[in-house]
Short mmCIF file of C-alpha atoms and ligand atoms in Angstrom, two decimals:
data_model
loop_
_atom_site.label_atom_id
_atom_site.label_comp_id
_atom_site.label_asym_id
_atom_site.label_seq_id
_atom_site.Cartn_x
_atom_site.Cartn_y
_atom_site.Cartn_z
CA MET A 8 0.13 -0.17 -0.67
CA SER A 9 2.55 2.71 0.81
CA ASP A 10 3.99 1.89 -2.49
CA ALA A 11 0.83 3.17 -3.83
CA ILE A 12 0.80 6.22 -2.03
CA ASN A 13 4.66 6.86 -3.35
CA ALA A 14 3.47 6.03 -6.81
CA SER A 15 0.49 7.93 -6.84
CA ALA A 16 1.98 11.12 -5.29
CA VAL A 17 4.18 11.09 -8.57
CA ASN A 18 5.13 14.50 -7.97
CA ALA A 19 5.79 14.92 -4.16
CA GLY A 20 9.05 14.10 -3.96
CA SER A 21 8.64 10.09 -3.02
CA SER A 22 10.62 7.84 -4.11
CA THR A 23 10.29 3.97 -6.52
CA ALA A 24 11.74 2.60 -8.67
CA VAL A 25 11.43 3.78 -11.98
CA SER A 26 10.91 2.15 -15.53
CA ALA A 27 13.12 2.32 -18.65
CA GLY A 28 10.96 5.43 -19.76
CA GLY A 29 11.53 6.84 -16.46
CA ARG A 30 7.45 6.34 -15.40
CA LEU A 31 7.22 5.12 -11.86
CA GLN A 32 6.83 2.00 -10.86
CA TRP A 33 5.46 -0.61 -7.67
CA SER A 34 8.31 -1.74 -6.38
CA ASN A 35 7.22 -5.41 -6.98
CA ARG A 36 3.93 -7.26 -7.73
CA LEU A 37 3.01 -7.55 -4.44
CA THR A 38 2.69 -3.50 -3.54
CA PHE A 39 1.02 -3.38 -7.09
CA ILE A 40 -1.47 -5.83 -5.35
CA LEU A 41 -1.71 -4.06 -1.81
CA ALA A 42 -2.29 -0.82 -3.41
CA ALA A 43 -4.85 -1.28 -5.82
CA ALA A 44 -6.26 -3.51 -2.77
CA GLY A 45 -6.12 -0.11 -0.58
CA SER A 46 -7.77 1.58 -2.87
CA ALA A 47 -10.40 -1.33 -3.88
CA VAL A 48 -11.58 -2.26 0.05
CA GLY A 49 -12.86 1.18 1.71
CA LEU A 50 -16.06 2.52 2.72
CA GLY A 51 -17.62 0.26 0.10
CA ASN A 52 -17.07 -3.05 1.14
CA ILE A 53 -17.98 -1.72 5.27
CA TRP A 54 -20.43 0.73 4.85
CA LYS A 55 -22.34 0.69 1.89
CA PHE A 56 -22.04 -3.41 0.49
CA PRO A 57 -24.20 -4.43 3.92
CA TYR A 58 -26.50 -1.52 3.57
CA ILE A 59 -27.64 -2.03 -0.26
CA THR A 60 -27.63 -5.62 0.22
CA GLY A 61 -30.11 -4.68 3.51
CA GLU A 62 -32.11 -2.60 0.77
CA ASN A 63 -32.17 -4.88 -1.57
CA GLY A 64 -33.61 -8.38 0.23
CA GLY A 65 -30.15 -10.44 0.65
CA GLY A 66 -29.32 -13.26 -1.30
CA ALA A 67 -30.79 -12.95 -4.85
CA PHE A 68 -28.83 -8.93 -4.83
CA VAL A 69 -25.33 -10.74 -3.40
CA LEU A 70 -25.78 -13.10 -6.04
CA VAL A 71 -26.55 -10.87 -8.82
CA TYR A 72 -23.67 -8.45 -7.54
CA LEU A 73 -21.51 -11.87 -7.49
CA ALA A 74 -21.93 -12.57 -10.92
CA CYS A 75 -21.43 -8.45 -12.02
CA ILE A 76 -17.56 -8.87 -10.09
CA LEU A 77 -16.50 -12.17 -11.90
CA VAL A 78 -18.16 -11.28 -15.17
CA ILE A 79 -17.99 -7.77 -15.57
CA GLY A 80 -16.13 -5.74 -12.90
CA ILE A 81 -12.75 -8.46 -13.03
CA PRO A 82 -12.76 -8.45 -16.85
CA VAL A 83 -13.18 -4.06 -17.14
CA MET A 84 -10.55 -4.15 -14.56
CA MET A 85 -8.29 -5.92 -16.37
CA ALA A 86 -8.66 -3.75 -19.41
CA GLU A 87 -8.26 -0.79 -17.08
CA ILE A 88 -4.67 -1.82 -16.10
CA MET A 89 -3.93 -2.72 -19.40
CA ILE A 90 -4.49 0.85 -20.70
CA GLY A 91 -2.90 2.81 -18.25
CA ARG A 92 0.56 0.29 -18.22
CA ARG A 93 0.18 0.48 -21.79
CA SER A 94 -0.02 4.23 -22.09
CA GLN A 95 1.52 5.08 -18.66
CA GLN A 96 -0.19 8.09 -18.43
CA ASN A 97 -2.91 9.31 -16.38
CA PRO A 98 -6.72 8.02 -17.48
CA THR A 99 -7.39 11.35 -20.23
CA GLY A 100 -3.87 11.34 -21.52
CA ALA A 101 -4.30 6.75 -21.63
CA MET A 102 -7.10 7.09 -23.68
CA ALA A 103 -5.76 9.52 -26.09
CA ALA A 104 -2.66 8.22 -26.74
CA MET A 105 -4.32 4.58 -27.23
CA ALA A 106 -6.80 5.73 -29.49
CA LYS A 107 -4.49 7.27 -31.63
CA GLU A 108 -2.04 4.10 -31.26
CA ALA A 109 -5.47 1.84 -32.50
CA GLY A 110 -5.76 5.20 -34.97
CA ALA A 111 -9.28 5.71 -33.68
CA ASN A 112 -11.13 8.49 -33.00
CA PRO A 113 -9.84 11.15 -30.38
CA LEU A 114 -12.90 11.88 -28.90
CA TRP A 115 -12.49 8.20 -26.57
CA LYS A 116 -10.34 11.09 -24.42
CA GLY A 117 -13.80 12.02 -23.13
CA VAL A 118 -13.58 8.33 -21.13
CA GLY A 119 -10.77 9.59 -18.98
CA TRP A 120 -12.87 12.82 -17.93
CA MET A 121 -15.53 11.13 -17.14
CA ALA A 122 -13.95 9.52 -14.98
CA ILE A 123 -11.82 11.88 -13.17
CA LEU A 124 -15.03 13.76 -13.09
CA CYS A 125 -16.80 10.58 -11.80
CA GLY A 126 -14.00 10.43 -9.15
CA PHE A 127 -14.29 13.40 -8.01
CA LEU A 128 -18.25 13.84 -7.47
CA ILE A 129 -17.85 10.01 -5.09
CA LEU A 130 -15.25 12.21 -3.32
CA SER A 131 -17.69 14.75 -2.65
CA PHE A 132 -19.72 12.60 -0.35
CA TYR A 133 -16.94 9.43 0.72
CA THR A 134 -15.31 12.56 2.56
CA VAL A 135 -18.63 13.21 4.66
CA ILE A 136 -19.16 9.17 5.39
CA SER A 137 -15.79 9.14 6.26
CA GLY A 138 -16.85 12.04 8.60
CA TRP A 139 -19.01 9.64 10.11
CA THR A 140 -16.34 7.24 11.27
CA LEU A 141 -14.55 9.60 12.48
CA SER A 142 -17.15 11.50 14.43
CA TYR A 143 -17.84 7.29 15.62
CA THR A 144 -14.00 6.83 16.56
CA VAL A 145 -14.53 9.66 19.45
CA THR A 146 -17.49 8.43 20.45
CA SER A 147 -16.43 4.89 21.03
CA LEU A 148 -13.60 6.06 22.61
CA SER A 149 -15.54 8.16 24.97
CA GLY A 150 -17.02 4.59 25.64
CA ALA A 151 -20.36 5.69 24.78
CA PHE A 152 -21.37 1.99 23.54
CA SER A 153 -21.08 0.29 26.69
CA ASN A 154 -23.73 -1.91 27.38
CA ILE A 155 -25.84 0.59 24.30
CA ALA A 156 -29.33 -0.03 23.54
CA PRO A 157 -30.53 -0.67 20.12
CA ASP A 158 -32.91 2.26 20.50
CA ALA A 159 -30.42 3.87 22.08
CA ALA A 160 -27.72 3.39 19.11
CA GLY A 161 -30.53 4.54 16.81
CA ALA A 162 -31.27 7.49 18.60
CA MET A 163 -27.20 8.36 18.72
CA PHE A 164 -26.57 7.86 14.84
CA GLY A 165 -30.04 10.07 14.08
CA GLY A 166 -28.44 12.96 16.69
CA MET A 167 -25.68 12.69 14.59
CA LEU A 168 -27.67 13.32 11.78
CA ALA A 169 -29.76 15.70 12.84
CA ASP A 170 -26.62 18.12 13.53
CA PRO A 171 -25.04 19.87 10.32
CA ALA A 172 -22.46 21.64 12.74
CA GLN A 173 -21.85 18.21 13.88
CA LEU A 174 -21.18 16.92 10.52
CA LEU A 175 -20.01 19.89 8.85
CA LEU A 176 -17.18 19.45 11.47
CA TRP A 177 -15.84 16.11 10.34
CA SER A 178 -16.16 16.61 7.05
CA THR A 179 -13.95 19.33 7.05
CA VAL A 180 -11.48 17.68 9.16
CA VAL A 181 -11.36 14.45 6.01
CA VAL A 182 -11.15 17.62 3.46
CA VAL A 183 -8.55 19.27 5.34
CA THR A 184 -6.34 15.73 6.23
CA THR A 185 -6.88 14.75 2.67
CA MET A 186 -5.54 17.49 0.89
CA TYR A 187 -2.77 18.23 3.00
CA ILE A 188 -1.43 14.77 2.56
CA VAL A 189 -2.23 15.07 -0.75
CA SER A 190 0.01 18.40 -1.19
CA ARG A 191 2.81 17.55 0.90
CA GLY A 192 2.97 13.54 -0.63
CA LEU A 193 3.23 10.87 1.62
CA HIS A 194 5.43 10.99 4.81
CA ALA A 195 6.91 7.63 5.36
CA GLY A 196 5.59 7.12 8.83
CA LEU A 197 1.86 7.34 7.42
CA GLU A 198 2.70 5.13 4.73
CA LYS A 199 4.14 2.77 6.89
CA ALA A 200 1.44 2.30 8.81
CA ILE A 201 -0.89 1.85 6.43
CA ASN A 202 0.97 -1.13 5.64
CA TYR A 203 -0.19 -2.69 9.26
CA MET A 204 -4.17 -0.90 9.29
CA MET A 205 -4.89 -3.44 6.21
CA PRO A 206 -4.19 -6.32 7.57
CA LEU A 207 -5.72 -5.07 11.21
CA LEU A 208 -8.47 -4.17 9.63
CA VAL A 209 -9.27 -7.01 8.03
CA ALA A 210 -8.39 -9.34 12.23
CA LEU A 211 -10.65 -6.86 12.88
CA VAL A 212 -13.59 -7.73 10.44
CA LEU A 213 -12.99 -11.35 11.57
CA VAL A 214 -13.28 -10.39 15.51
CA MET A 215 -16.70 -8.90 15.08
CA VAL A 216 -17.32 -12.11 12.79
CA GLY A 217 -16.78 -14.05 15.39
CA TYR A 218 -18.64 -11.85 17.89
CA ALA A 219 -21.59 -12.57 15.40
CA THR A 220 -21.75 -16.45 15.78
CA SER A 221 -22.86 -15.41 19.21
CA THR A 222 -25.67 -13.93 19.45
CA GLY A 223 -27.32 -16.69 17.88
CA HIS A 224 -28.31 -15.47 14.42
CA PHE A 225 -25.28 -16.66 12.27
CA VAL A 226 -27.59 -19.01 10.31
CA ASP A 227 -30.14 -16.24 9.67
CA ALA A 228 -27.71 -13.90 8.29
CA ILE A 229 -26.18 -17.10 6.02
CA GLU A 230 -29.90 -17.75 5.15
CA PHE A 231 -30.62 -14.21 4.17
CA LEU A 232 -26.96 -13.32 2.77
CA PHE A 233 -27.26 -16.53 0.74
CA THR A 234 -30.43 -18.19 0.16
CA PRO A 235 -31.76 -16.21 -3.16
CA ASP A 236 -35.11 -15.48 -3.53
CA PHE A 237 -35.47 -13.39 -6.64
CA SER A 238 -39.03 -12.62 -5.99
CA LYS A 239 -37.31 -9.91 -4.11
CA LEU A 240 -34.92 -8.79 -6.86
CA SER A 241 -36.04 -5.54 -8.29
CA THR A 242 -34.69 -4.68 -11.60
CA GLU A 243 -33.18 -1.05 -9.93
CA ALA A 244 -31.32 -3.77 -7.28
CA VAL A 245 -29.93 -5.15 -10.77
CA LEU A 246 -28.82 -1.80 -11.47
CA VAL A 247 -27.36 -1.44 -7.78
CA ALA A 248 -25.83 -4.29 -7.75
CA LEU A 249 -23.82 -3.84 -11.09
CA GLY A 250 -23.44 0.25 -9.71
CA HIS A 251 -21.52 -1.26 -6.74
CA ALA A 252 -19.80 -3.76 -8.48
CA PHE A 253 -17.86 -0.63 -9.87
CA PHE A 254 -17.47 1.14 -6.80
CA THR A 255 -16.20 -1.37 -4.79
CA LEU A 256 -13.75 -2.22 -7.42
CA SER A 257 -13.32 1.76 -7.44
CA LEU A 258 -13.24 1.21 -11.60
CA ALA A 259 -14.15 3.99 -13.80
CA SER A 260 -13.01 6.17 -11.70
CA GLY A 261 -9.68 7.10 -12.48
CA ALA A 262 -7.89 5.06 -9.49
CA ILE A 263 -7.31 1.93 -11.22
CA MET A 264 -6.25 3.37 -14.79
CA THR A 265 -3.51 5.13 -12.69
CA TYR A 266 -1.91 2.33 -10.87
CA GLY A 267 -2.29 0.62 -13.75
CA SER A 268 0.41 2.76 -15.33
CA TYR A 269 3.21 2.27 -12.75
CA VAL A 270 2.40 -1.50 -13.02
CA SER A 271 5.78 -3.18 -14.98
CA LYS A 272 5.84 -5.36 -17.90
CA ASP A 273 6.43 -8.57 -16.16
CA THR A 274 3.32 -8.46 -13.64
CA SER A 275 0.37 -10.02 -14.80
CA ILE A 276 -2.74 -7.97 -14.89
CA ALA A 277 -5.08 -11.55 -15.28
CA LYS A 278 -3.64 -12.84 -11.89
CA THR A 279 -3.47 -9.70 -10.06
CA SER A 280 -6.88 -8.21 -11.33
CA ILE A 281 -8.63 -11.93 -10.10
CA MET A 282 -6.18 -11.52 -6.49
CA ILE A 283 -7.46 -8.09 -6.08
CA GLY A 284 -11.43 -8.84 -7.16
CA VAL A 285 -11.45 -11.90 -4.64
CA PHE A 286 -9.99 -10.04 -1.83
CA ASP A 287 -12.42 -7.40 -2.27
CA THR A 288 -15.67 -9.46 -2.39
CA ALA A 289 -13.98 -11.39 0.88
CA VAL A 290 -13.87 -8.57 3.36
CA ALA A 291 -17.49 -7.36 1.41
CA LEU A 292 -19.20 -10.84 2.53
CA LEU A 293 -17.03 -11.18 6.09
CA ALA A 294 -18.40 -7.38 6.50
CA GLY A 295 -21.75 -9.01 5.69
CA LEU A 296 -21.89 -11.77 8.05
CA ALA A 297 -20.26 -9.26 11.04
CA ILE A 298 -23.46 -7.13 10.69
CA PHE A 299 -26.82 -8.75 9.86
CA PRO A 300 -26.27 -11.58 12.67
CA ILE A 301 -26.83 -8.59 14.89
CA VAL A 302 -29.42 -7.00 12.94
CA PHE A 303 -31.18 -9.81 13.55
CA ALA A 304 -30.55 -10.63 16.78
CA TYR A 305 -32.00 -6.65 18.21
CA GLY A 306 -34.53 -7.24 15.45
CA LEU A 307 -32.86 -4.17 13.67
CA GLU A 308 -34.32 -3.09 10.15
CA PRO A 309 -31.81 -4.58 7.47
CA GLY A 310 -33.32 -2.48 4.88
CA ALA A 311 -32.02 0.59 7.40
CA GLY A 312 -30.05 2.31 4.89
CA PRO A 313 -27.27 4.02 5.05
CA GLY A 314 -27.23 4.22 8.96
CA LEU A 315 -27.16 0.04 9.58
CA ILE A 316 -23.50 -0.07 10.27
CA PHE A 317 -23.74 2.84 12.51
CA VAL A 318 -26.35 1.80 14.53
CA THR A 319 -25.87 -2.26 14.65
CA LEU A 320 -21.75 -2.28 15.55
CA PRO A 321 -22.39 -0.31 18.39
CA ILE A 322 -24.60 -2.96 20.11
CA ALA A 323 -21.73 -5.33 19.16
CA PHE A 324 -19.03 -3.47 20.93
CA GLY A 325 -21.45 -2.25 23.88
CA GLN A 326 -21.98 -6.01 24.78
CA MET A 327 -18.28 -7.56 23.93
CA PRO A 328 -15.40 -7.71 26.52
CA TYR A 329 -12.73 -4.76 25.59
CA GLY A 330 -15.59 -3.47 23.18
CA THR A 331 -14.24 0.31 23.58
CA LEU A 332 -10.70 -0.73 22.82
CA PHE A 333 -12.04 -2.75 19.37
CA GLY A 334 -14.59 -0.53 18.64
CA THR A 335 -12.59 2.99 18.75
CA LEU A 336 -9.39 0.33 16.48
CA PHE A 337 -12.24 -0.48 14.52
CA PHE A 338 -13.45 2.95 13.62
CA VAL A 339 -9.83 4.13 13.86
CA MET A 340 -9.41 1.67 11.10
CA LEU A 341 -12.20 1.83 8.17
CA SER A 342 -11.35 6.29 8.79
CA MET A 343 -7.89 5.27 7.60
CA ALA A 344 -8.77 2.83 4.81
CA ALA A 345 -11.88 5.31 3.56
CA LEU A 346 -8.89 8.22 3.69
CA THR A 347 -6.09 5.97 1.72
CA SER A 348 -9.50 5.45 -0.66
CA ALA A 349 -9.50 9.23 -1.10
CA ILE A 350 -6.60 10.43 -1.40
CA SER A 351 -6.89 7.84 -4.17
CA MET A 352 -9.36 9.26 -5.70
CA ILE A 353 -8.27 12.69 -5.47
CA GLU A 354 -4.88 12.24 -6.96
CA PRO A 355 -5.99 11.87 -11.15
CA THR A 356 -7.13 15.69 -10.47
CA VAL A 357 -4.49 17.23 -8.58
CA SER A 358 -2.21 15.71 -10.77
CA TRP A 359 -4.00 16.67 -13.72
CA LEU A 360 -3.88 20.67 -12.54
CA VAL A 361 -0.50 20.27 -11.96
CA GLU A 362 0.75 18.50 -15.12
CA LYS A 363 -1.69 20.19 -17.32
CA ARG A 364 -2.29 23.61 -15.76
CA LYS A 365 1.12 24.04 -14.26
CA MET A 366 -0.41 25.03 -10.84
CA SER A 367 1.96 24.35 -8.04
CA ARG A 368 0.63 21.16 -5.74
CA GLY A 369 -0.41 23.17 -3.21
CA LYS A 370 -2.58 25.51 -5.13
CA ALA A 371 -4.13 22.85 -6.98
CA SER A 372 -5.10 20.98 -3.43
CA ALA A 373 -5.80 24.16 -2.78
CA VAL A 374 -8.32 24.48 -5.04
CA VAL A 375 -9.42 21.11 -5.25
CA GLY A 376 -10.86 20.74 -1.59
CA LEU A 377 -12.02 23.71 -1.75
CA ILE A 378 -14.59 22.64 -4.63
CA LEU A 379 -14.73 19.13 -2.94
CA TRP A 380 -15.76 20.85 0.17
CA THR A 381 -18.57 22.79 -1.27
CA LEU A 382 -20.23 20.12 -2.87
CA GLY A 383 -19.85 18.15 0.48
CA LEU A 384 -22.29 20.78 1.82
CA GLY A 385 -24.96 18.73 -0.87
CA THR A 386 -24.65 15.57 1.28
CA VAL A 387 -24.15 17.05 4.88
CA PHE A 388 -27.56 19.13 4.57
CA SER A 389 -29.18 15.97 2.84
CA PHE A 390 -29.09 14.36 6.23
CA ASN A 391 -30.89 16.95 8.28
CA ILE A 392 -31.98 20.45 6.31
CA TRP A 393 -32.31 19.45 2.88
CA GLN A 394 -33.73 16.24 3.99
CA ASP A 395 -37.12 16.83 2.04
CA ALA A 396 -35.48 19.06 -0.47
CA THR A 397 -35.90 15.89 -3.48
CA LEU A 398 -35.24 15.43 -7.20
CA PHE A 399 -36.89 12.85 -8.57
CA GLY A 400 -37.72 11.90 -5.07
CA LYS A 401 -34.22 12.17 -4.07
CA THR A 402 -31.95 14.06 -1.31
CA PHE A 403 -28.66 15.77 -3.03
CA PHE A 404 -26.71 12.62 -1.49
CA ASP A 405 -28.96 9.84 -2.87
CA ALA A 406 -28.50 12.07 -6.44
CA ILE A 407 -24.74 12.32 -6.28
CA ASP A 408 -24.69 8.50 -5.47
CA PHE A 409 -27.37 7.17 -8.10
CA LEU A 410 -25.43 9.46 -10.46
CA THR A 411 -21.98 8.38 -10.18
CA ALA A 412 -22.73 4.30 -9.24
CA ASN A 413 -25.75 3.51 -11.68
CA LEU A 414 -25.00 5.74 -14.30
CA MET A 415 -21.58 7.24 -15.23
CA MET A 416 -19.60 3.53 -13.85
CA PRO A 417 -21.36 1.40 -15.81
CA LEU A 418 -21.75 3.91 -18.83
CA GLY A 419 -17.86 4.18 -18.17
CA GLY A 420 -16.99 0.87 -18.18
CA LEU A 421 -19.22 0.13 -20.88
CA LEU A 422 -17.21 2.30 -23.40
CA VAL A 423 -13.83 1.22 -21.47
CA ALA A 424 -14.80 -2.64 -22.53
CA LEU A 425 -15.76 -1.39 -26.13
CA PHE A 426 -12.62 0.34 -26.53
CA ALA A 427 -10.51 -2.20 -25.55
CA ALA A 428 -11.85 -5.55 -27.62
CA TRP A 429 -13.38 -3.70 -30.37
CA VAL A 430 -11.06 -0.12 -30.60
CA MET A 431 -7.46 -1.67 -29.65
CA LYS A 432 -5.23 -4.44 -31.59
CA SER A 433 -6.13 -8.11 -30.36
CA ASN A 434 -2.47 -8.80 -30.78
CA VAL A 435 -1.75 -5.66 -28.79
CA VAL A 436 -4.67 -6.71 -26.24
CA LYS A 437 -2.70 -10.01 -26.23
CA ASP A 438 0.35 -9.55 -25.61
CA GLU A 439 -0.27 -6.89 -22.52
CA LEU A 440 -3.72 -9.31 -20.58
CA GLY A 441 -0.75 -12.72 -19.20
CA LEU A 442 -3.60 -14.64 -20.28
CA GLY A 443 -1.20 -16.69 -23.02
CA GLY A 444 -2.85 -16.33 -26.89
CA GLY A 445 -4.94 -19.66 -25.83
CA LEU A 446 -8.60 -20.41 -24.72
CA LEU A 447 -8.56 -17.88 -22.28
CA PHE A 448 -7.72 -14.79 -24.06
CA THR A 449 -10.75 -15.68 -26.61
CA ALA A 450 -12.84 -16.07 -23.72
CA TRP A 451 -11.86 -12.57 -21.68
CA GLN A 452 -12.23 -10.86 -25.74
CA PHE A 453 -16.04 -12.32 -26.40
CA VAL A 454 -16.65 -11.15 -22.89
CA MET A 455 -15.62 -7.93 -22.82
CA ARG A 456 -16.76 -7.84 -26.50
CA PHE A 457 -20.68 -9.01 -26.24
CA ILE A 458 -21.59 -10.41 -22.50
CA THR A 459 -20.36 -6.98 -20.58
CA PRO A 460 -21.88 -4.08 -23.16
CA ILE A 461 -25.09 -6.67 -23.26
CA ALA A 462 -25.97 -6.64 -19.94
CA ILE A 463 -24.83 -3.58 -18.73
CA ILE A 464 -26.89 -1.78 -21.82
CA VAL A 465 -29.78 -4.36 -21.15
CA VAL A 466 -29.20 -3.45 -17.43
CA PHE A 467 -29.62 0.31 -18.10
CA LEU A 468 -32.64 0.46 -19.95
CA ASN A 469 -34.61 -2.15 -17.75
CA ALA A 470 -33.94 0.00 -15.00
CA LEU A 471 -34.52 3.81 -16.76
CA GLY A 472 -37.87 1.49 -17.30
CA PHE A 473 -36.98 1.74 -21.41
CA ILE A 474 -37.73 -1.90 -21.43
CA LYS A 475 -39.28 -4.56 -19.27
CA LEU A 476 -37.90 -7.73 -18.61
N1 LIG B 515 -13.60 1.32 -3.71
C1 LIG B 515 -14.49 2.28 -2.91
C2 LIG B 515 -14.66 1.70 -1.68
O1 LIG B 515 -15.12 0.66 -2.07
C3 LIG B 515 -14.21 3.26 -3.26
C4 LIG B 515 -14.00 4.15 -4.70
C5 LIG B 515 -14.67 4.35 -5.61
C6 LIG B 515 -12.87 4.54 -5.01
N2 LIG B 515 -14.12 5.01 -6.99
C7 LIG B 515 -13.03 5.25 -6.50
C8 LIG B 515 -11.35 4.81 -3.65
C9 LIG B 515 -11.59 5.32 -6.97
C10 LIG B 515 -10.24 5.03 -4.60
C11 LIG B 515 -10.25 5.28 -5.87
O2 LIG B 515 -14.99 2.32 -0.89
#
């Protein structure tokens, strides 16, 4: 993970291995896997996956999500890493260079633009939710979870949401911290620390799963997550599952393509993509196994929405021995996981301003931070004073979430798939992916040419009401 940040903070004075062409590179394959996994694992796995699974009825949704990861997410990830590595550039430059190489329309560059914009919009709410986790770190430390009753846990979360000043304070802390780190480049201490945090976060999730087995409702949770009941699956749920597959793997938002540009020639793109996809999925499923037993044991509502983990986990921490310690550690780790994802989301925009607009790194960070903070106000107020100010029945937060995860990311993924499988030359792609020249490559190409685009288009049209399946 540390070199992830090194490599992404290109102009920040960090040092890593350099390719023959002078491009920064990961020092080895493992650092790249950790980096990409660090970008992928974040609030998406632990906060978002459980609550959208709860909202969309469980098993059938999970199955569709797993299929999306396997058939769409991982192949698209391979394509993004390939485009980044071959072009050795940021997303807009990468798409332009690859289009040129293939003799295609220069407008393909727009895919890079959309990715950068999408990452930026995601970040505007990501910082606010990261603020919730920071706030909960402090709450946990104060011992407030100890023996907390389900009602009180709900009231505590509701109280936080109802207070815009508090939300604003925490999201400001997150924006300022993120921008400070991005503007300075990362210091060795933090980089090292992050290397320990990811494994520790996973260990803590496992502790939570362990606790969950003692609630007496573990089996109910397994049933909820893994027994598909297709009557509970709405057409919008399929779109949500598809969008989340992109979100959780950090696709179509510039990050993975940028990370790909630091990957060395001798790394197998196929193998690493599969490893990242499997790891990310495992973390999400474990988070589900930690949370739903508590939901069922205390008669909470699985479809409670974005507050799900903030209401369930304090109850668990309040019951378990050393709960204050574990709870504080957990929210610290989650805040760090969120922060590292946030940094990797912002880096493409800041480095674009620095490289193309010749801004100083400090100024670029300040400008971006200010815009982000302002946009973030929309999300902060979505949970209180603008709760009822809805657009197409969605609050500002819901609207940005829907626009990015359910429209921009699937569209970006669709375009990347079409580009990699139809526009780029087959022999180039074959050479890059590391799938060999045989059946595996043919299968990848078939999936990306037909299955991925058709699936995305059908899900789109269906969810938007143009066709009815
Ligand atoms: N994958 C991250 C998560 O699950 C969120 C995310 C979406 C992201 N797009 C990104 C992170 C781009 C970094 C870069 O929390």
